[in-house]
Amino acid sequence: MNKFLLTLIIVIAGGLFSSLYAQSLTVTGKIVDMNDEVMPGVNIVETGTTNGAISDINGNFKITVSSSKSVLVFSFIGYEDQEIAVGKQRNLNVKMLESGVDLEEVVVVGYGSQKKASVVGAISTADAKELQNTGTTNLTQAIGGRIAGVISRSPGGRPGDDDASIYIRGIASYNSGTSSPLVLVDGIERDYSQIDPEDIETFSVLKDASATAVFGVRGANGVILITTKRGETSKPVVDLRASFTMNTPMNLPEKLGSYDFARLKNEALMNVGEVPEYNSYDLDMYRTGASPYTHPDNDYIGDLLKNVSTKQQYNLTVRGGTPFVRYYVSANYVDEKGIYKTFDNDDYNSNVYFKRYGMRTNLDFNVTKTTVFGVDLSGRLEERHDNDAEKGLYESMVRLPPNYLNYVNPNGTYGGKLNVVNPYAALSKYGYNHSKRNVFEAVIKLNQKLDFVTKGLSARAMFGFVSNMASRRDITERPELWEYTKDGQYVIVSEETPIRIDTSAGPHRRNITTEIAVNYDRKFGAHAVTGLLAFNQLSQYNNEALPTGYINYVGRITYGYKNKYLAEFNAGYNGSVQFAEGKRYGFFPAFSLGWVVSEENFWNKDSKIFDYMKIRGAYGEVGNDKIGSDKYYYLQTYPMLTSNRPSFGIDNNPENRIYEGKEGNLDVTWERARKLNVGIDMRFFNSKLALTVDAFTEKRVNILDYDRSISTIYGMLGATDGNKGFPPQNLGEVRNSGFEIDASFNDRIGKISYYVKGNMSFARNKVLKKGEEPQTYSWTSAIGRKVGQRFGMIVDGFYNTQEEIDALPSRFSSNLKLGDLKYRDINDDGVIDSYDVAPIGKTRLPEIMYGFTLGGSWKGIDWQVFFQGAAITDLYVNGYGYWEFTNTGSVMKHHLGRWTPDNKENATYPSLSPTTSKQNHRLSTFWLKNGNYLRLKNMQIGYTLPASWTKKARIASARIYVSGTNLLTFAGFKEYDPESNDGGNTSYPQMRNYSVGLNLKF
């Protein structure tokens, strides 16, 4: 019986396969580009099926199709899709055309995707390939200047701690919460700075209310949507990338040596009537270097920093699939070293370094013809290693005078003085801090077509889990430190501290996301309708703290008539646990309209200049619940009293007690942003030139603030007095307006193809309402000013004569000296004091951000040059890196231009003070420097070896390249990096990078 059944099955199966084989056809061919060079890696798919193939290293392909009626689609990134009907053809010669601006391109939007031609919101995208070509290990470093509407600032280059600050359309709130955008990766909120750029498929920035309303209470600051690469129905494509980078520090402080330090210190002391500290013998010793132990001359920057540090990056991906499963698998490794030298220690590494190990697997299973099941798994291990002196190490190199201590004394002990770090000792025997961060991310997705219910209907479900666990292992030790005096005596500074090992775990953060959505997409003749209903819930857990989260109900309806008239309604109904019960949910709607003028009958379709024009506009409201540093403002607080504690009982011991703290405010709610956007999209010269212009305005209301106009006479302490006083209220308002321009042009001259792209963003804000104290003078009010407006003194030169000092005395200093800064008497009362403070300068965040890219290719050679710039911004210089002798500080090269009686006409710096000057060392226009810059951010030149060279090794393509980052900077102020933070230039320096890399495809 079993033999009979087996025979029957074989006969039936054989007949079935014979029938299928009889209907199928085999098609072969060759694919070339516009230069008739073969193209490996082109995807070929039979429409309506998951049947596909990929061209080999010689551009040849072979595919078996179901019938002669089949249509093949040929696709490759950067080229237009080609559709070819098989018919009677059995051998095809296909020529791929480089794409211009493709209006059929799909753009990722909130909870879905749309064709670019139908988008009526303000959405910008970044070219994923350009992000990958930057060579950065931190994604936030790659996007500034590349995307219209994105303003960024990158203040430092410490390995593993170099996140840039990212803002979308500037800042529209002044509270202590966050103005950073919401970031979703494959639909899940998670950290994105350490995502390997090689894994990115699309990068979209959502800017106006139409695009962000579906995110409701979290969409006011804009949204970044990132999707990672997925598999394709093709043979496996293996992509290996490796690069080696040399890093050199930029904008290092220019400190003066011991001779100049001593000479200027004497001058500063005499300026205030004190006795010089250094005699002629000391000066001679510093000048000649004859006694390096009693009169050291340390160049901390030059002695203790390397000229070059290194970075290695490796990335391996495998992409492909079958009709049943499509896969994308990647692994990456990064190893970046710091710039510190290390000494006298073979036990551990006291330098800074960062390592990252990452893996990703994205799988899509065609369970049925209408059901796709997806599983995404990714993991990342990040290791950050730092000297135990941490950020104080570099600060001490900037701060310490060159003659302050010996690295090592004559007897071999480490030099030192109280309350300072000997950087040489720190790099020898201070221990280290080593932290690990384990990130695990999992997403399960199910997509189901429901055409059997009604055509165009589909549903999807998603479950996401993100785990972020940190741990650390620190070693702490301190060597014995001795001061070696000028007269050759040893004075103990601190005893040796034995090695101590500290370990800890945490924090452990987990995010759980659940999402269910129903989509509808259908055309009825000239009418196109889409709809979306979705439910999303996010639960956030952080150690033992109470969990927080959001519940989101989302809706979207779009309508298009003849691809000419477009309308869209988006809405989010969101709940946040941050607010009182009954006030946790809000409704955030947005409306948008679009008119594709080029589809009208009056448009000249034969024009060789104007190809396409779309006008669009949107208005809506979105929210922001990141309104401050606390979570539950509606709750009464009961802080712990830990000082001035009462004593009770027989023993009369002080006891901790709680007390009634700040009142709760049941009416606290989210910020609400009312946004208006109008834009125009245009295409010219057969879509070779694309231009997009947007103008926007936003009014942010309900900004959380304290009402400082309430006097303490009412019996409450100050509004911001710790855990006491009145609760905050939603009383602030800010207006933020601006415009964006995004343009691109691509063409070819003979066999040279080239492109030019550029964008510019401008955003300016103004505070409309603020809970400030009553102001004596109108000019001291922050209302009507920019968010982050600086208030300080206006400098009108130096006091050059005693008569000038007598005519305009200062309450800041009772001992004004010649050469001090002379401030403007704003209130005209004949004296300089705090009432003369006025709004000065520009904010640290630039109002203008721009970038432009020049690129092209010719016979296997490709190149790309990217410039990034910023304007309308100031940098406030102060502290160790700029002010003289501050808190045992040093002196810099610019102090040589100080005011002296002989140099008063050409002075570029005030007369020197031996310690912090109450007159000079305060915020004023003198210390505000031009923060504008233009930077050659990235340049890359590559060469793809001819296929005839690589096919013998069975390599589909091989590309070698050299690149550089931060190669040139044109800035108004050159002593600091133009993107650095305000202050003393004591942060780990920004780096210039030179890289060589190899890319192999199999």
PDB file of N, CA, C and O in Angstrom, residues 252-282:
ATOM      1  N   LEU A 252      44.191  73.077  18.845  1.00  0.00           N
ATOM      2  CA  LEU A 252      44.768  72.923  20.179  1.00  0.00           C
ATOM      3  C   LEU A 252      45.160  74.289  20.739  1.00  0.00           C
ATOM      4  O   LEU A 252      45.581  75.183  19.998  1.00  0.00           O
ATOM      5  N   PRO A 253      45.028  74.496  22.048  1.00  0.00           N
ATOM      6  CA  PRO A 253      45.387  75.789  22.639  1.00  0.00           C
ATOM      7  C   PRO A 253      46.860  76.113  22.408  1.00  0.00           C
ATOM      8  O   PRO A 253      47.730  75.240  22.476  1.00  0.00           O
ATOM      9  N   GLU A 254      47.124  77.377  22.143  1.00  0.00           N
ATOM     10  CA  GLU A 254      48.499  77.842  21.935  1.00  0.00           C
ATOM     11  C   GLU A 254      48.988  78.479  23.236  1.00  0.00           C
ATOM     12  O   GLU A 254      48.856  79.684  23.452  1.00  0.00           O
ATOM     13  N   LYS A 255      49.566  77.654  24.100  1.00  0.00           N
ATOM     14  CA  LYS A 255      50.034  78.127  25.407  1.00  0.00           C
ATOM     15  C   LYS A 255      51.452  78.699  25.297  1.00  0.00           C
ATOM     16  O   LYS A 255      52.254  78.257  24.475  1.00  0.00           O
ATOM     17  N   LEU A 256      51.730  79.635  26.153  1.00  0.00           N
ATOM     18  CA  LEU A 256      53.068  80.205  26.217  1.00  0.00           C
ATOM     19  C   LEU A 256      53.936  79.401  27.174  1.00  0.00           C
ATOM     20  O   LEU A 256      53.438  78.741  28.092  1.00  0.00           O
ATOM     21  N   GLY A 257      55.257  79.455  26.957  1.00  0.00           N
ATOM     22  CA  GLY A 257      56.201  78.741  27.807  1.00  0.00           C
ATOM     23  C   GLY A 257      56.444  79.444  29.128  1.00  0.00           C
ATOM     24  O   GLY A 257      55.915  80.525  29.413  1.00  0.00           O
ATOM     25  N   SER A 258      57.310  78.843  29.938  1.00  0.00           N
ATOM     26  CA  SER A 258      57.542  79.336  31.298  1.00  0.00           C
ATOM     27  C   SER A 258      58.135  80.740  31.312  1.00  0.00           C
ATOM     28  O   SER A 258      57.803  81.551  32.199  1.00  0.00           O
ATOM     29  N   TYR A 259      59.023  81.066  30.403  1.00  0.00           N
ATOM     30  CA  TYR A 259      59.634  82.399  30.399  1.00  0.00           C
ATOM     31  C   TYR A 259      58.575  83.468  30.185  1.00  0.00           C
ATOM     32  O   TYR A 259      58.500  84.467  30.935  1.00  0.00           O
ATOM     33  N   ASP A 260      57.739  83.276  29.175  1.00  0.00           N
ATOM     34  CA  ASP A 260      56.684  84.261  28.921  1.00  0.00           C
ATOM     35  C   ASP A 260      55.662  84.264  30.057  1.00  0.00           C
ATOM     36  O   ASP A 260      55.128  85.324  30.415  1.00  0.00           O
ATOM     37  N   PHE A 261      55.370  83.081  30.604  1.00  0.00           N
ATOM     38  CA  PHE A 261      54.430  83.019  31.726  1.00  0.00           C
ATOM     39  C   PHE A 261      54.936  83.853  32.892  1.00  0.00           C
ATOM     40  O   PHE A 261      54.197  84.684  33.463  1.00  0.00           O
ATOM     41  N   ALA A 262      56.198  83.657  33.270  1.00  0.00           N
ATOM     42  CA  ALA A 262      56.756  84.383  34.412  1.00  0.00           C
ATOM     43  C   ALA A 262      56.823  85.881  34.125  1.00  0.00           C
ATOM     44  O   ALA A 262      56.523  86.726  34.997  1.00  0.00           O
ATOM     45  N   ARG A 263      57.195  86.219  32.917  1.00  0.00           N
ATOM     46  CA  ARG A 263      57.303  87.637  32.551  1.00  0.00           C
ATOM     47  C   ARG A 263      55.935  88.328  32.617  1.00  0.00           C
ATOM     48  O   ARG A 263      55.809  89.427  33.181  1.00  0.00           O
ATOM     49  N   LEU A 264      54.917  87.669  32.086  1.00  0.00           N
ATOM     50  CA  LEU A 264      53.580  88.258  32.099  1.00  0.00           C
ATOM     51  C   LEU A 264      52.956  88.244  33.489  1.00  0.00           C
ATOM     52  O   LEU A 264      52.174  89.146  33.834  1.00  0.00           O
ATOM     53  N   LYS A 265      53.284  87.231  34.290  1.00  0.00           N
ATOM     54  CA  LYS A 265      52.766  87.208  35.660  1.00  0.00           C
ATOM     55  C   LYS A 265      53.338  88.378  36.466  1.00  0.00           C
ATOM     56  O   LYS A 265      52.607  89.046  37.224  1.00  0.00           O
ATOM     57  N   ASN A 266      54.605  88.637  36.301  1.00  0.00           N
ATOM     58  CA  ASN A 266      55.202  89.807  36.962  1.00  0.00           C
ATOM     59  C   ASN A 266      54.502  91.091  36.531  1.00  0.00           C
ATOM     60  O   ASN A 266      54.196  91.961  37.353  1.00  0.00           O
ATOM     61  N   GLU A 267      54.250  91.198  35.250  1.00  0.00           N
ATOM     62  CA  GLU A 267      53.581  92.389  34.736  1.00  0.00           C
ATOM     63  C   GLU A 267      52.187  92.535  35.324  1.00  0.00           C
ATOM     64  O   GLU A 267      51.769  93.649  35.703  1.00  0.00           O
ATOM     65  N   ALA A 268      51.453  91.433  35.413  1.00  0.00           N
ATOM     66  CA  ALA A 268      50.101  91.476  35.967  1.00  0.00           C
ATOM     67  C   ALA A 268      50.123  91.903  37.429  1.00  0.00           C
ATOM     68  O   ALA A 268      49.260  92.678  37.878  1.00  0.00           O
ATOM     69  N   LEU A 269      51.095  91.393  38.199  1.00  0.00           N
ATOM     70  CA  LEU A 269      51.201  91.783  39.610  1.00  0.00           C
ATOM     71  C   LEU A 269      51.513  93.266  39.737  1.00  0.00           C
ATOM     72  O   LEU A 269      50.937  93.976  40.573  1.00  0.00           O
ATOM     73  N   MET A 270      52.404  93.759  38.920  1.00  0.00           N
ATOM     74  CA  MET A 270      52.745  95.178  38.995  1.00  0.00           C
ATOM     75  C   MET A 270      51.591  96.059  38.542  1.00  0.00           C
ATOM     76  O   MET A 270      51.451  97.199  39.004  1.00  0.00           O
ATOM     77  N   ASN A 271      50.739  95.544  37.649  1.00  0.00           N
ATOM     78  CA  ASN A 271      49.570  96.309  37.203  1.00  0.00           C
ATOM     79  C   ASN A 271      48.640  96.653  38.364  1.00  0.00           C
ATOM     80  O   ASN A 271      47.942  97.675  38.324  1.00  0.00           O
ATOM     81  N   VAL A 272      48.607  95.778  39.393  1.00  0.00           N
ATOM     82  CA  VAL A 272      47.715  96.015  40.539  1.00  0.00           C
ATOM     83  C   VAL A 272      48.501  96.454  41.769  1.00  0.00           C
ATOM     84  O   VAL A 272      47.996  96.385  42.893  1.00  0.00           O
ATOM     85  N   GLY A 273      49.772  96.852  41.573  1.00  0.00           N
ATOM     86  CA  GLY A 273      50.564  97.392  42.667  1.00  0.00           C
ATOM     87  C   GLY A 273      51.184  96.368  43.576  1.00  0.00           C
ATOM     88  O   GLY A 273      51.546  96.690  44.727  1.00  0.00           O
ATOM     89  N   GLU A 274      51.343  95.122  43.108  1.00  0.00           N
ATOM     90  CA  GLU A 274      51.947  94.073  43.934  1.00  0.00           C
ATOM     91  C   GLU A 274      53.375  93.792  43.477  1.00  0.00           C
ATOM     92  O   GLU A 274      53.799  94.204  42.385  1.00  0.00           O
ATOM     93  N   VAL A 275      54.106  93.061  44.323  1.00  0.00           N
ATOM     94  CA  VAL A 275      55.513  92.763  44.070  1.00  0.00           C
ATOM     95  C   VAL A 275      55.626  91.637  43.050  1.00  0.00           C
ATOM     96  O   VAL A 275      54.904  90.634  43.133  1.00  0.00           O
ATOM     97  N   PRO A 276      56.523  91.737  42.090  1.00  0.00           N
ATOM     98  CA  PRO A 276      56.712  90.647  41.127  1.00  0.00           C
ATOM     99  C   PRO A 276      57.070  89.329  41.817  1.00  0.00           C
ATOM    100  O   PRO A 276      57.757  89.320  42.832  1.00  0.00           O
ATOM    101  N   GLU A 277      56.625  88.238  41.261  1.00  0.00           N
ATOM    102  CA  GLU A 277      56.865  86.917  41.844  1.00  0.00           C
ATOM    103  C   GLU A 277      58.205  86.334  41.399  1.00  0.00           C
ATOM    104  O   GLU A 277      58.838  85.570  42.142  1.00  0.00           O
ATOM    105  N   TYR A 278      58.674  86.677  40.217  1.00  0.00           N
ATOM    106  CA  TYR A 278      59.870  86.061  39.659  1.00  0.00           C
ATOM    107  C   TYR A 278      60.971  87.112  39.519  1.00  0.00           C
ATOM    108  O   TYR A 278      60.748  88.203  38.979  1.00  0.00           O
ATOM    109  N   ASN A 279      62.179  86.748  40.028  1.00  0.00           N
ATOM    110  CA  ASN A 279      63.313  87.666  39.922  1.00  0.00           C
ATOM    111  C   ASN A 279      64.077  87.418  38.624  1.00  0.00           C
ATOM    112  O   ASN A 279      63.726  86.531  37.833  1.00  0.00           O
ATOM    113  N   SER A 280      65.141  88.153  38.427  1.00  0.00           N
ATOM    114  CA  SER A 280      65.894  88.043  37.178  1.00  0.00           C
ATOM    115  C   SER A 280      66.540  86.677  37.024  1.00  0.00           C
ATOM    116  O   SER A 280      66.670  86.161  35.907  1.00  0.00           O
ATOM    117  N   TYR A 281      66.933  86.064  38.164  1.00  0.00           N
ATOM    118  CA  TYR A 281      67.516  84.719  38.089  1.00  0.00           C
ATOM    119  C   TYR A 281      66.478  83.727  37.572  1.00  0.00           C
ATOM    120  O   TYR A 281      66.781  82.881  36.710  1.00  0.00           O
ATOM    121  N   ASP A 282      65.261  83.813  38.119  1.00  0.00           N
ATOM    122  CA  ASP A 282      64.192  82.911  37.660  1.00  0.00           C
ATOM    123  C   ASP A 282      63.946  83.078  36.166  1.00  0.00           C
ATOM    124  O   ASP A 282      63.852  82.089  35.423  1.00  0.00           O
TER     125      ASP A 282
END
